[in-house]
Coordinates of C-alpha atoms in Angstrom, one line a residue:
M1 CA -0.1 0.0 -0.1
T2 CA 1.4 3.4 -1.0
F3 CA 0.4 6.8 1.0
R4 CA -3.2 8.3 0.4
L5 CA -4.1 11.6 1.4
Y6 CA -7.4 13.9 1.4
N7 CA -7.0 16.7 -0.8
T8 CA -9.0 19.6 -0.3
A9 CA -9.1 20.5 -4.0
T10 CA -10.8 17.2 -5.3
R11 CA -12.6 16.5 -1.7
A12 CA -11.4 12.7 -2.0
V13 CA -8.8 10.7 -0.3
E14 CA -6.2 10.0 -3.2
P15 CA -2.7 9.0 -3.8
F16 CA -0.1 11.8 -2.9
I17 CA 2.0 12.2 -5.9
P18 CA 4.7 14.9 -5.9
R19 CA 6.4 15.5 -8.9
D20 CA 9.6 14.4 -7.8
P21 CA 9.2 11.7 -5.1
K22 CA 12.9 12.2 -3.9
H23 CA 12.3 16.1 -3.2
I24 CA 9.1 17.3 -1.9
T25 CA 8.2 20.9 -1.5
F26 CA 6.3 21.8 0.9
Y27 CA 4.4 25.3 2.1
S28 CA 2.4 26.1 4.9
C29 CA 0.8 29.7 6.0
G30 CA 2.1 30.4 9.0
P31 CA 1.2 32.7 11.9
T32 CA 0.5 36.4 12.2
V33 CA 2.8 37.8 15.1
Y34 CA 0.3 39.9 16.8
D35 CA 0.1 37.8 19.8
D36 CA 1.3 34.7 21.3
A37 CA 0.1 31.2 19.1
H38 CA -2.8 29.7 20.6
I39 CA -3.0 26.0 20.6
G40 CA -5.6 26.0 17.9
N41 CA -3.0 27.5 15.7
F42 CA -0.6 24.8 16.7
R43 CA -2.8 22.2 16.3
S44 CA -2.6 23.2 12.4
F45 CA 1.2 23.6 12.3
L46 CA 1.7 20.3 13.9
A47 CA -0.5 18.7 11.7
A48 CA 1.7 20.1 8.7
D49 CA 4.4 18.7 10.7
V50 CA 3.5 15.2 11.0
L51 CA 3.0 15.1 7.4
R52 CA 6.0 16.5 6.9
R53 CA 8.1 13.8 9.2
W54 CA 6.0 11.0 7.5
L55 CA 6.8 12.2 3.9
E56 CA 10.4 12.0 5.1
S57 CA 10.1 8.5 6.9
P58 CA 11.7 5.3 5.9
L59 CA 8.3 3.8 6.5
C60 CA 6.4 6.1 4.0
T61 CA 6.3 4.7 0.3
L62 CA 4.8 6.7 -2.5
T63 CA 3.4 6.4 -6.1
D64 CA 5.4 8.0 -8.4
A65 CA 3.9 9.9 -11.6
A66 CA 4.3 6.1 -13.5
G67 CA 2.4 4.5 -10.9
A68 CA 5.4 3.2 -9.4
D69 CA 6.1 2.9 -5.9
H70 CA 8.9 5.0 -4.1
P71 CA 10.0 4.2 -0.8
G72 CA 11.3 6.7 1.7
P73 CA 13.2 8.3 3.3
R74 CA 13.3 11.4 1.1
Q75 CA 13.7 14.9 1.4
V76 CA 11.1 17.3 1.9
I77 CA 11.9 21.4 1.8
H78 CA 9.4 22.8 4.2
V79 CA 8.5 26.5 4.1
M80 CA 6.7 28.4 6.4
N81 CA 5.7 32.3 6.3
I82 CA 6.0 34.7 9.0
T83 CA 2.7 37.6 8.4
D84 CA 3.9 40.5 9.8
V85 CA 1.4 43.4 7.4
G86 CA -1.4 42.9 5.3
H87 CA -3.4 40.6 7.7
M88 CA -6.6 42.6 8.2
T89 CA -9.2 42.5 11.1
D90 CA -11.6 41.5 8.6
D91 CA -9.9 38.5 7.1
D92 CA -12.8 36.4 6.4
A93 CA -13.8 39.0 3.3
A94 CA -11.6 38.8 0.0
D95 CA -10.7 42.3 0.8
G96 CA -9.7 42.1 4.2
G97 CA -10.9 45.2 5.3
G98 CA -10.7 47.0 8.8
Q99 CA -7.6 47.4 10.8
D100 CA -4.1 45.6 10.1
K101 CA -3.5 43.4 12.9
M102 CA -0.1 44.9 13.7
E103 CA -1.8 47.8 14.7
V104 CA -4.4 46.4 16.9
A105 CA -1.5 44.9 19.0
G106 CA 0.0 48.0 19.0
Q107 CA -3.1 49.2 20.7
R108 CA -3.2 46.3 23.1
I109 CA -0.2 46.5 24.1
A110 CA -0.2 50.3 24.8
E111 CA -3.2 49.7 27.4
A112 CA -0.8 46.7 28.9
K113 CA 1.6 48.8 29.2
K114 CA -0.4 51.4 31.1
S115 CA -1.9 48.8 33.6
G116 CA 1.0 46.8 34.0
K117 CA 0.4 44.0 32.3
L118 CA 3.3 43.2 29.9
P119 CA 5.3 40.0 30.0
P120 CA 8.1 40.3 32.2
D121 CA 10.6 40.0 28.9
A122 CA 8.7 43.0 27.1
E123 CA 10.2 45.9 26.3
I124 CA 8.3 47.0 23.1
D125 CA 7.1 50.5 22.1
P126 CA 3.6 49.9 21.0
G127 CA 4.3 52.4 18.1
D128 CA 6.8 50.6 16.3
P129 CA 4.8 47.4 14.5
R130 CA 8.7 45.8 13.7
A131 CA 9.2 45.6 17.1
I132 CA 6.0 44.2 18.0
A133 CA 6.3 41.6 15.0
D134 CA 10.1 40.7 16.3
F135 CA 9.2 40.7 19.6
Y136 CA 6.0 37.8 18.9
A137 CA 7.7 36.1 16.0
R138 CA 10.7 35.0 18.7
R139 CA 8.4 33.9 20.9
F140 CA 6.7 32.1 18.1
V141 CA 10.0 30.5 17.3
E142 CA 10.4 29.5 20.6
D143 CA 7.4 27.7 21.5
A144 CA 7.3 26.0 18.0
R145 CA 11.2 24.4 18.5
K146 CA 9.7 23.3 22.3
L147 CA 6.8 21.5 20.4
G148 CA 9.5 19.9 18.1
L149 CA 8.6 21.6 14.6
K150 CA 11.1 20.7 12.5
L151 CA 10.5 23.4 10.3
A152 CA 11.4 26.1 13.2
I153 CA 14.5 24.1 14.2
E154 CA 15.4 24.4 10.8
A155 CA 15.0 27.8 10.4
E156 CA 17.8 28.6 12.7
G157 CA 20.4 27.4 10.2
D158 CA 18.8 28.4 6.8
P159 CA 15.9 31.7 7.8
S160 CA 14.7 31.5 4.5
L161 CA 12.6 28.8 5.4
M162 CA 10.4 31.2 7.4
P163 CA 10.1 34.2 5.6
R164 CA 9.0 37.8 6.7
A165 CA 6.4 39.2 4.7
T166 CA 7.9 42.7 5.0
D167 CA 11.2 41.5 3.7
N168 CA 9.2 40.5 0.6
I169 CA 7.3 43.8 -0.5
E170 CA 9.2 43.9 -3.6
G171 CA 8.5 40.9 -5.1
M172 CA 5.0 41.2 -4.1
K173 CA 4.9 44.7 -6.2
R174 CA 6.8 42.6 -8.9
L175 CA 4.1 39.8 -8.6
I176 CA 1.5 42.5 -8.6
A177 CA 2.8 44.6 -12.1
A178 CA 3.1 40.8 -13.5
L179 CA -0.3 40.3 -12.8
I180 CA -1.9 43.4 -14.4
E181 CA 0.4 43.3 -17.1
R182 CA -0.9 39.5 -18.1
G183 CA -4.8 40.8 -18.0
H184 CA -5.1 39.5 -14.7
A185 CA -5.7 42.9 -12.2
Y186 CA -6.2 46.3 -12.7
V187 CA -5.8 49.8 -10.7
A188 CA -9.2 51.4 -9.6
G189 CA -9.9 54.5 -7.7
P190 CA -8.8 58.3 -7.6
T191 CA -4.8 59.1 -7.0
G192 CA -4.5 59.2 -3.6
A193 CA -7.0 56.0 -2.9
R194 CA -6.0 53.5 -5.2
A195 CA -6.3 50.0 -5.2
V196 CA -5.0 47.1 -7.1
Y197 CA -7.6 44.3 -7.6
F198 CA -7.3 40.9 -8.8
D199 CA -10.0 39.9 -11.4
V200 CA -11.3 36.6 -10.6
Q201 CA -13.2 36.5 -13.9
S202 CA -10.1 36.4 -15.6
F203 CA -9.5 33.2 -14.0
P204 CA -12.5 30.5 -14.8
S205 CA -11.4 28.1 -11.9
Y206 CA -11.9 30.7 -9.2
G207 CA -13.8 29.0 -6.7
S208 CA -13.2 25.8 -7.2
L209 CA -10.6 25.2 -4.2
S210 CA -13.5 26.2 -1.9
G211 CA -16.5 25.1 -3.8
N212 CA -17.7 28.7 -4.0
T213 CA -19.0 29.9 -7.7
L214 CA -19.0 33.9 -8.8
D215 CA -22.5 34.2 -8.5
S216 CA -22.5 33.0 -4.8
L217 CA -19.8 35.8 -4.0
R218 CA -21.6 38.2 -5.8
G219 CA -24.4 37.8 -3.6
G220 CA -22.8 37.6 -0.1
A221 CA -20.2 40.3 -0.8
G222 CA -22.0 43.3 0.7
G223 CA -21.2 44.6 3.8
R224 CA -17.8 44.2 4.5
V225 CA -16.9 46.9 1.3
S226 CA -17.7 50.8 1.3
D227 CA -19.9 51.5 -1.7
E228 CA -17.4 53.9 -3.1
D229 CA -15.1 50.7 -3.5
Q230 CA -17.5 47.9 -4.3
R231 CA -18.5 50.4 -7.5
S232 CA -14.9 50.5 -8.4
K233 CA -14.5 46.8 -8.6
K234 CA -15.5 45.1 -11.7
H235 CA -16.9 42.1 -9.8
P236 CA -17.8 41.9 -6.2
A237 CA -15.2 38.9 -4.9
D238 CA -12.7 41.0 -6.8
F239 CA -9.8 40.7 -4.3
L240 CA -7.3 43.4 -3.3
L241 CA -3.5 43.1 -4.0
W242 CA -2.4 46.3 -3.1
K243 CA -4.2 49.6 -1.4
E244 CA -2.6 53.0 -1.1
D245 CA -3.0 54.6 2.1
A246 CA -0.7 57.3 3.1
S247 CA -2.5 57.2 6.7
H248 CA -1.2 53.5 7.6
L249 CA 1.1 53.0 10.1
M250 CA 3.4 50.3 7.3
K251 CA 3.6 51.5 4.1
W252 CA 6.0 51.3 1.3
D253 CA 6.1 53.2 -2.0
S254 CA 4.7 51.4 -5.1
P255 CA 3.7 52.4 -9.1
W256 CA 0.1 52.6 -7.0
G257 CA 1.3 54.8 -4.4
A258 CA 2.4 54.5 -0.8
G259 CA 0.7 51.7 0.7
Y260 CA 0.1 48.2 1.9
P261 CA -0.2 44.6 0.4
G262 CA -3.2 42.8 0.6
W263 CA -3.2 39.4 2.6
H264 CA -2.9 36.7 0.1
I265 CA -0.3 38.1 -2.1
E266 CA 2.5 37.3 0.2
C267 CA 2.2 33.6 0.5
S268 CA 2.4 33.2 -3.3
V269 CA 5.1 35.2 -3.7
M270 CA 7.2 33.8 -0.6
S271 CA 6.2 30.1 -1.7
L272 CA 7.5 30.7 -5.0
A273 CA 10.6 32.4 -4.0
R274 CA 11.8 29.9 -1.9
L275 CA 10.2 26.4 -3.4
V276 CA 10.3 27.1 -7.2
P277 CA 14.0 26.7 -9.1
G278 CA 15.0 30.3 -9.8
G279 CA 12.3 31.5 -7.5
I280 CA 10.1 34.7 -9.0
D281 CA 12.3 35.9 -11.7
R282 CA 11.8 32.2 -13.1
V283 CA 7.8 32.8 -13.2
L284 CA 7.8 36.1 -14.0
I285 CA 10.2 35.9 -17.2
R286 CA 8.9 32.5 -18.3
P287 CA 5.4 30.9 -16.8
D288 CA 6.1 27.0 -16.3
P289 CA 2.7 25.2 -14.9
D290 CA 5.0 22.1 -14.3
L291 CA 6.6 24.6 -11.5
A292 CA 3.9 24.1 -9.4
I293 CA 4.5 23.2 -5.4
D294 CA 3.8 19.6 -4.2
L295 CA 1.5 20.1 -1.0
H296 CA 0.2 23.3 1.0
S297 CA -1.2 23.2 4.1
G298 CA -3.2 25.5 6.6
G299 CA -6.1 25.4 9.1
E300 CA -9.4 24.8 7.4
D301 CA -10.4 28.6 8.0
N302 CA -7.6 29.7 5.4
I303 CA -9.8 27.8 2.8
F304 CA -11.7 30.8 1.9
P305 CA -10.6 33.5 1.0
H306 CA -6.8 33.3 1.7
H307 CA -6.2 29.8 -0.2
E308 CA -8.5 30.6 -2.9
C309 CA -7.5 33.9 -3.7
E310 CA -3.1 32.7 -3.2
S311 CA -4.1 29.6 -5.7
A312 CA -6.0 31.8 -8.3
Q313 CA -2.9 34.8 -8.3
S314 CA -0.3 31.9 -8.3
C315 CA -1.8 30.0 -11.1
C316 CA -1.9 32.8 -13.2
V317 CA 1.6 33.8 -12.5
L318 CA 2.6 30.1 -13.3
G319 CA 0.5 29.9 -16.2
G320 CA -1.4 26.5 -15.5
P321 CA -4.4 25.3 -13.7
L322 CA -2.4 24.3 -10.2
F323 CA -0.6 25.9 -7.4
A324 CA -0.3 23.1 -5.3
R325 CA -0.9 19.8 -6.4
H326 CA -2.3 18.2 -3.1
W327 CA -3.8 20.7 -0.5
F328 CA -3.8 20.0 3.3
H329 CA -6.1 21.6 6.2
A330 CA -6.5 20.5 9.4
R331 CA -9.8 21.2 11.4
F332 CA -10.6 23.4 14.2
L333 CA -9.4 22.8 18.2
M334 CA -12.6 22.6 20.5
V335 CA -11.8 23.2 24.0
N336 CA -14.3 20.9 26.3
G337 CA -16.5 20.5 23.4
Q338 CA -16.5 23.9 22.7
K339 CA -14.7 26.9 20.7
M340 CA -11.9 28.6 23.0
S341 CA -13.0 31.2 24.7
K342 CA -11.0 34.0 27.1
S343 CA -14.5 34.8 29.1
K344 CA -14.7 31.0 30.1
G345 CA -11.1 30.4 30.7
T346 CA -10.5 27.8 27.8
F347 CA -8.3 29.5 25.8
Y348 CA -4.7 28.7 26.0
T349 CA -1.4 29.5 24.1
A350 CA 1.2 26.8 24.2
R351 CA 3.2 29.0 26.6
Q352 CA 0.7 29.3 29.2
L353 CA 0.5 25.5 29.3
F354 CA 4.6 25.1 29.4
E355 CA 4.2 27.8 32.6
Q356 CA 1.6 25.6 34.3
G357 CA 4.4 22.7 34.6
H358 CA 2.6 20.8 31.0
E359 CA 5.8 19.2 29.2
P360 CA 6.2 19.8 25.6
A361 CA 5.7 16.6 24.6
A362 CA 2.1 15.8 26.2
V363 CA 1.2 19.1 24.8
R364 CA 2.6 17.9 21.7
L365 CA 0.9 14.6 21.8
E366 CA -2.8 16.0 23.2
L367 CA -2.4 18.4 19.8
I368 CA -1.5 15.8 17.3
K369 CA -3.5 12.5 18.5
A370 CA -6.7 12.9 16.8
H371 CA -7.0 12.6 13.2
Y372 CA -6.3 15.7 11.5
R373 CA -10.0 15.9 9.6
S374 CA -11.7 15.8 13.0
N375 CA -12.7 18.5 15.9
A376 CA -10.5 17.3 18.2
D377 CA -11.1 18.3 21.7
F378 CA -8.5 19.4 24.1
S379 CA -9.1 18.9 27.6
M380 CA -6.9 18.9 30.6
Q381 CA -7.3 15.5 31.7
G382 CA -6.4 14.5 27.9
L383 CA -3.3 16.7 28.4
K384 CA -2.3 14.3 31.7
D385 CA -3.3 11.5 29.6
S386 CA -1.1 12.2 26.9
A387 CA 1.9 12.9 29.7
R388 CA 0.9 9.5 31.0
M389 CA 1.2 7.7 27.3
V390 CA 4.6 9.9 26.6
E391 CA 6.1 8.7 29.6
K392 CA 4.8 4.8 29.1
W393 CA 6.7 4.8 25.7
R394 CA 10.0 6.6 27.3
K395 CA 9.9 3.5 29.6
A396 CA 9.0 1.2 26.5
R397 CA 12.3 2.4 24.8
L398 CA 14.7 1.6 27.2
E399 CA 13.0 -1.9 28.1
I400 CA 12.7 -3.1 25.0
A401 CA 16.2 -2.4 24.2
R402 CA 17.3 -3.8 27.2
R403 CA 15.2 -7.7 26.8
S404 CA 16.0 -7.8 23.4
P405 CA 19.3 -9.5 23.4
G406 CA 17.3 -12.3 25.9
W407 CA 14.9 -12.5 23.2
Q408 CA 17.3 -13.7 21.0
A409 CA 19.7 -15.7 23.4
R410 CA 16.5 -17.9 24.0
G411 CA 16.3 -18.6 19.9
S412 CA 13.4 -15.8 19.4
D413 CA 13.9 -13.2 16.8
P414 CA 12.9 -9.9 18.1
N415 CA 13.4 -8.2 14.7
A416 CA 10.3 -10.2 13.8
L417 CA 8.1 -8.7 16.1
L418 CA 9.6 -4.7 15.9
A419 CA 9.3 -5.3 12.2
L420 CA 5.5 -6.2 12.7
M421 CA 5.4 -3.1 14.9
N422 CA 6.7 -0.6 12.2
L423 CA 4.5 -2.4 9.5
R424 CA 1.2 -2.0 11.7
F425 CA 1.8 1.8 12.6
A426 CA 2.8 2.7 9.0
Q427 CA -0.6 1.2 7.6
F428 CA -2.7 3.4 9.7
M429 CA -0.7 6.3 8.4
E430 CA -0.8 5.4 4.9
N431 CA -4.3 6.0 5.2
D432 CA -4.8 9.5 5.1
L433 CA -2.6 9.8 8.4
N434 CA -4.7 7.7 10.6
I435 CA -2.6 8.4 13.8
A436 CA -5.3 7.6 16.3
G437 CA -5.3 4.2 14.7
A438 CA -1.3 4.3 14.6
I439 CA -1.2 5.1 18.1
G440 CA -3.4 2.2 19.3
A441 CA -1.6 0.0 17.3
L442 CA 1.7 0.7 18.9
N443 CA 0.3 0.8 22.2
A444 CA -1.0 -2.9 21.9
D445 CA 2.3 -4.0 20.1
I446 CA 4.3 -2.5 23.2
D447 CA 1.7 -4.3 25.9
A448 CA 2.4 -7.7 24.0
A449 CA 6.3 -7.2 23.7
L450 CA 6.4 -6.6 27.7
S451 CA 4.4 -8.8 29.0
R452 CA 5.3 -11.1 31.4
P453 CA 6.8 -13.9 30.7
F454 CA 7.1 -12.9 26.8
D455 CA 7.3 -15.1 24.1
P456 CA 7.6 -13.0 21.0
S457 CA 5.8 -15.7 18.8
R458 CA 2.4 -15.3 20.9
A459 CA 3.2 -11.7 20.2
L460 CA 2.7 -12.3 16.3
P461 CA -0.4 -12.8 14.1
D462 CA -1.3 -16.4 13.5
D463 CA -0.9 -15.9 9.5
P464 CA 2.9 -16.4 8.8
K465 CA 2.3 -14.5 5.6
V466 CA 1.9 -11.1 7.9
I467 CA 5.6 -11.7 9.3
V468 CA 7.0 -12.5 6.2
Q469 CA 5.6 -9.2 4.6
A470 CA 7.3 -7.3 7.2
M471 CA 10.1 -9.0 7.0
Q472 CA 10.2 -8.7 3.3
A473 CA 9.6 -5.0 3.4
D474 CA 12.0 -4.4 6.5
R475 CA 14.8 -6.1 4.2
K476 CA 13.9 -3.8 1.1
S477 CA 14.5 -0.9 3.4
S478 CA 17.7 1.1 3.1
H479 CA 17.3 1.0 6.9
P480 CA 16.8 -2.5 8.3
T481 CA 15.0 -2.6 11.8
R482 CA 16.9 -3.2 14.9
A483 CA 15.7 -3.2 18.5
I484 CA 16.6 0.2 19.6
D485 CA 15.3 1.7 15.9
I486 CA 11.8 0.7 16.6
F487 CA 11.2 3.6 18.4
E488 CA 13.5 5.7 15.9
R489 CA 11.3 5.2 13.3
I490 CA 7.9 5.6 14.9
D491 CA 9.0 8.4 17.0
G492 CA 10.8 10.3 14.1
V493 CA 6.8 10.3 12.5
L494 CA 5.7 11.3 16.3
G495 CA 8.4 13.5 17.2
L496 CA 7.8 13.0 21.2
L497 CA 10.5 11.5 22.9
D498 CA 13.4 13.4 22.5
L499 CA 11.8 16.9 23.1
P500 CA 13.1 18.4 26.6
R501 CA 11.9 16.9 29.6
L502 CA 10.6 19.2 32.1
E503 CA 12.9 18.5 35.7
S504 CA 11.0 17.0 38.7
Q505 CA 11.1 19.1 41.6
S506 CA 12.0 18.6 45.0
H507 CA 10.8 20.9 48.2
G508 CA 11.5 19.6 51.5
R509 CA 9.7 16.0 51.4
A510 CA 7.7 16.2 48.2
I511 CA 9.2 15.3 44.5
Y512 CA 6.9 17.2 42.3
L513 CA 6.5 16.0 39.1
P514 CA 6.3 17.5 35.8
G515 CA 2.6 18.6 35.4
V516 CA 2.3 19.7 39.0
T517 CA 3.3 22.7 41.1
P518 CA 4.7 22.9 44.1
S519 CA 2.3 23.8 46.9
D520 CA 2.2 24.5 50.8
Q521 CA -0.9 23.1 51.6
V522 CA 0.5 19.5 49.9
A523 CA 3.6 20.1 51.9
A524 CA 1.9 20.8 55.1
L525 CA -0.4 17.2 54.4
L526 CA 2.8 15.5 53.6
D527 CA 4.3 16.4 56.8
E528 CA 1.4 15.4 59.0
R529 CA 1.2 12.3 57.1
A530 CA 5.2 11.1 57.7
N531 CA 4.2 12.1 61.3
A532 CA 1.2 10.1 61.6
R533 CA 3.4 7.2 60.0
A534 CA 5.7 7.6 62.7
A535 CA 3.3 7.1 65.2
K536 CA 2.0 4.0 63.6
N537 CA -1.6 5.5 63.3
F538 CA -2.1 4.4 59.8
A539 CA -5.8 5.3 59.6
R540 CA -5.1 9.2 59.5
S541 CA -2.2 8.5 57.1
D542 CA -4.7 6.9 54.9
E543 CA -7.0 9.8 55.4
I544 CA -4.4 12.1 54.2
R545 CA -3.9 10.3 51.1
D546 CA -7.1 10.1 50.4
Q547 CA -7.7 14.0 51.0
L548 CA -4.5 14.3 48.5
K549 CA -6.4 11.9 45.9
A550 CA -9.6 14.5 46.0
M551 CA -7.3 17.6 45.3
G552 CA -5.8 15.9 42.3
Y553 CA -2.9 14.3 43.4
A554 CA -1.3 11.0 43.3
I555 CA 1.5 10.2 46.0
K556 CA 4.0 7.4 45.6
D557 CA 6.6 6.7 48.6
V558 CA 10.3 6.3 47.5
A559 CA 13.6 6.4 48.8
G560 CA 15.0 8.4 51.1
G561 CA 11.8 9.6 52.8
K562 CA 10.8 11.1 49.7
V563 CA 7.0 11.2 48.5
E564 CA 6.4 11.5 44.9
V565 CA 3.4 13.9 44.4
G566 CA 2.2 13.6 40.7
P567 CA -1.3 14.2 38.7
L568 CA -4.0 12.1 39.3
G569 CA -5.2 9.0 36.9

């Protein structure tokens, strides 16, 4: 079986067929750095990260254009933008009206500065949008690296993998000029209030990605754009490429007056600049439909208008029907079954969770363990469950490596089981990234491998053909399995076990495990429990244990008279 993935453009699960299966080009819509990224943002970014890791894995087999199998590993060039201009508050409208979000951030920071609520590390001039962008971009990259986002880790050595919109203004102006020259864009409005719009009627496929039609967009276009601007457009769905506005906080000179770019144009420029051989110069001089990128990702809220508009203008520059061969979108993240809400206390940033003592591996697993096309439901209980699962896998990795020589000495071949574990994991991931099924199979195989006493033959399926298939697939691989590799291959996709771990905190008698904050009340109860045990008052000792349990703590006596305090469950 080869990898099949849902394609938003075709609304079907289909084989993922890149132009060159050895070298895949992948673009992800990144953050607008006007605030800290919340866990809903990171769900989308981490879904793309898992997809990228899977494509690079030796376990992943693709189909090439000729229909032949192409086993991994392979190289993925993954680019994600940093939006620091042009993303407006009314971004659900094609025109992207309202205020630039960087200006909104400045207003929010000015208010926080007055009230003394700025973060401790924030020395920001609220009137300097570049300083605001730098501050939040730095914090985003820090959080992303903690969560194991490979792209953010690689960008430390290659900043071109995370380009800034403000560093690509010249490319945007050149691309806009090319669209005007080729009859896909036009200038409207009087000098001093000019706008450049993309002409959606010049691109017959406009609306195909999102399922919209020009008629439906015509009927629903009112209310977002001024009557004057609407009258200057050829069609209500024509979207903004450049806006002349001398009063705007962030502005640049252009042939159409001093102003700023529309939101959608930035991703076309940054993706083509980094992922197409020869960059923008090549496509502006000589359009080539074969230069479409392989994969484009984002959250489901990006489908329209952002990706619809981005695809249209990019196709018109490339000269073909495709900007991306495959479109990948993750659905929204719910919290306790509802949308995230600051007023209800269910709005979390990744940074907040780290500060509360939750380790990055647990946060990552909680955000990736549901299928990307389901509305995942985040909860604190789920986060605790994820922390326990990560710890189980850490211990299993060490234990399987420790026991493997003993299995072999007794005449068993642990590699048969290990190859089968890889095969089962791969079979789920090949089916539209069924990560929940892959995790379930992994847990079942770990439980079988570490049962006592262990007989590898009992953990294997009754059908010897399945074992043979697993071993043959393993032998064909350029990286055959060894016992120590089992988790390296699987975790190469999940990206969990080697993330930085939070250290246990020792305070007096208590050793607080990751996820638990030291507490004076807990310390007092542990002291009382120790005194009760010394006096052989075991009934009182049990009462205190039950009291701690009711408070959400699990305790365990360890060497040296210490007590481990962990999350309950």
